[in-house]
Amino acid sequence: MIRFREIDRENLQQVIRLKVMEDQKSFVASNLFSIAEAKAEPECVPLAVFNDETAIGFVMYCLEPQQKEYWIYRVMIDEKYQSQGFGRRVMQILIYRIQQDLAYHKIYISFAPDNFRAKSLYESLGFKPDGRMIDGELIYLLTY
């Protein structure tokens, strides 16, 4: 069963060791960098992704209270667990988690234009292009 866990001293090393395939490294920051970023930006929520007792991925989302919107900053599934449906399930759980905050109704996500797997996944989950590009990444929006 897929679950999110806070990153702590028990699972930190497991999360840091997770990695994407070589040809995906330009698409996502390392988990170590993301954890450090979350420390400096307390509005970010970094979470380890576990399948039962095995660390399989990492996600991080942030609330932008001034704009009244959420941003999904990171979604990564370790190379050993890709193409098994985990990415879709993780996104579904993450979206559901964010939607529990009824004060906000927008979730943004960004990705490199040549990350066709991400584009396909996000579109299948209801994200739509919002017409912007920030730092070379396409911006997609899910409203609920």
C-alpha positions as a printed NumPy array, in Angstrom:
array([[  0.   ,   0.   ,   0.   ],
       [  1.289,   3.45 ,  -0.938],
       [  1.782,   5.867,   1.966],
       [  3.456,   9.182,   2.514],
       [  5.745,   9.563,   5.504],
       [  7.469,  12.574,   6.936],
       [ 11.191,  12.469,   6.346],
       [ 12.995,  11.717,   9.574],
       [ 16.211,  10.164,  10.831],
       [ 14.731,   6.695,  10.3  ],
       [ 14.172,   7.094,   6.55 ],
       [ 16.399,   9.999,   5.472],
       [ 19.166,   7.836,   4.035],
       [ 16.69 ,   5.65 ,   2.156],
       [ 15.116,   8.717,   0.549],
       [ 18.475,  10.258,  -0.381],
       [ 19.551,   7.027,  -2.107],
       [ 16.508,   6.952,  -4.397],
       [ 17.267,   7.955,  -7.976],
       [ 15.618,   8.283, -11.338],
       [ 16.877,   6.787, -14.592],
       [ 19.935,   8.411, -16.112],
       [ 17.943,  10.055, -18.935],
       [ 15.562,  11.604, -16.37 ],
       [ 18.146,  13.307, -14.165],
       [ 17.709,  16.648, -15.918],
       [ 13.961,  16.58 , -15.166],
       [ 14.021,  16.498, -11.357],
       [ 16.268,  17.837,  -8.606],
       [ 17.887,  15.319,  -6.297],
       [ 15.988,  14.382,  -3.171],
       [ 18.862,  15.709,  -1.063],
       [ 18.581,  19.13 ,  -2.732],
       [ 14.791,  19.094,  -2.328],
       [ 14.997,  18.256,   1.378],
       [ 17.458,  21.119,   1.865],
       [ 15.178,  23.444,  -0.107],
       [ 12.241,  22.513,   2.135],
       [ 14.317,  23.35 ,   5.201],
       [ 14.912,  26.857,   3.815],
       [ 11.331,  27.253,   2.555],
       [  9.009,  26.153,   5.371],
       [  5.916,  26.4  ,   3.154],
       [  7.175,  23.27 ,   1.383],
       [  6.144,  19.804,   2.537],
       [  8.645,  17.067,   1.602],
       [  7.401,  13.511,   1.935],
       [  8.893,  10.065,   1.456],
       [  6.796,   7.672,  -0.606],
       [  6.618,   4.127,   0.708],
       [  5.07 ,   1.002,  -0.735],
       [  4.474,  -1.02 ,   2.407],
       [  7.883,  -0.774,   4.13 ],
       [  9.945,   0.034,   1.026],
       [ 10.918,   3.615,   0.093],
       [ 10.074,   4.027,  -3.584],
       [  9.883,   7.775,  -4.154],
       [  9.68 ,  11.35 ,  -3.001],
       [  7.201,  14.208,  -3.376],
       [  7.189,  17.812,  -2.285],
       [  4.37 ,  20.302,  -2.465],
       [  4.028,  23.899,  -1.306],
       [  1.257,  26.283,  -0.418],
       [  1.546,  29.764,  -1.876],
       [ -0.855,  31.584,   0.489],
       [ -0.608,  34.996,  -1.215],
       [ -1.779,  33.49 ,  -4.516],
       [ -4.106,  30.99 ,  -2.784],
       [ -2.713,  28.046,  -4.7  ],
       [ -0.723,  24.878,  -4.244],
       [  2.297,  23.863,  -6.257],
       [  3.593,  20.343,  -6.659],
       [  7.343,  20.928,  -6.788],
       [  8.671,  17.38 ,  -6.937],
       [  7.44 ,  13.964,  -7.91 ],
       [  9.971,  11.182,  -8.285],
       [  9.746,   7.423,  -8.351],
       [ 12.962,   5.432,  -8.017],
       [ 14.145,   3.843, -11.247],
       [ 13.5  ,   0.327,  -9.878],
       [  9.814,   1.083,  -9.351],
       [  8.936,   2.988, -12.519],
       [  6.456,   1.662, -15.1  ],
       [  4.52 ,  -0.215, -12.409],
       [  1.714,   2.314, -11.89 ],
       [  3.272,   3.907,  -8.806],
       [  3.624,   7.362, -10.361],
       [ -0.082,   7.579, -11.176],
       [ -1.124,   6.284,  -7.751],
       [  1.259,   8.648,  -5.959],
       [ -0.139,  11.605,  -7.908],
       [ -3.718,  10.573,  -7.133],
       [ -2.959,  10.345,  -3.411],
       [ -1.07 ,  13.651,  -3.445],
       [ -3.874,  15.45 ,  -5.278],
       [ -6.409,  14.054,  -2.815],
       [ -4.268,  15.18 ,   0.122],
       [ -4.025,  18.727,  -1.238],
       [ -7.746,  18.869,  -2.025],
       [ -8.549,  18.328,   1.651],
       [ -7.599,  21.978,   2.189],
       [-10.957,  23.377,   1.114],
       [ -9.76 ,  26.992,   1.232],
       [ -7.823,  26.606,  -2.021],
       [ -8.887,  25.265,  -5.404],
       [ -5.813,  25.349,  -7.626],
       [ -2.878,  22.991,  -7.983],
       [ -0.018,  23.894, -10.3  ],
       [  2.736,  21.648, -11.552],
       [  5.61 ,  22.314, -13.921],
       [  7.794,  20.1  , -16.073],
       [ 10.326,  20.223, -18.876],
       [  8.717,  20.429, -22.33 ],
       [ 10.516,  17.263, -23.44 ],
       [  9.323,  15.222, -20.446],
       [  6.583,  13.508, -22.433],
       [  5.863,  10.859, -19.791],
       [  5.123,  13.551, -17.195],
       [  2.966,  15.484, -19.643],
       [  0.904,  12.416, -20.46 ],
       [  0.45 ,  11.504, -16.801],
       [ -0.503,  15.002, -15.678],
       [ -2.968,  15.49 , -18.543],
       [ -4.589,  12.127, -17.772],
       [ -5.126,  13.355, -14.191],
       [ -6.915,  16.509, -15.362],
       [ -4.096,  19.06 , -15.45 ],
       [ -4.327,  21.571, -18.298],
       [ -1.703,  23.928, -19.707],
       [ -2.132,  27.432, -18.338],
       [ -0.127,  29.03 , -21.144],
       [  2.913,  29.99 , -19.087],
       [  6.472,  28.838, -19.061],
       [  8.637,  29.529, -16.007],
       [ 12.363,  28.799, -15.919],
       [ 12.049,  26.737, -19.088],
       [  9.232,  24.559, -17.729],
       [  5.608,  24.309, -18.872],
       [  3.025,  25.217, -16.239],
       [ -0.08 ,  23.067, -15.895],
       [ -3.083,  23.722, -13.664],
       [ -5.676,  21.513, -11.997],
       [ -8.724,  23.294, -10.579],
       [-11.152,  21.572,  -8.238]])
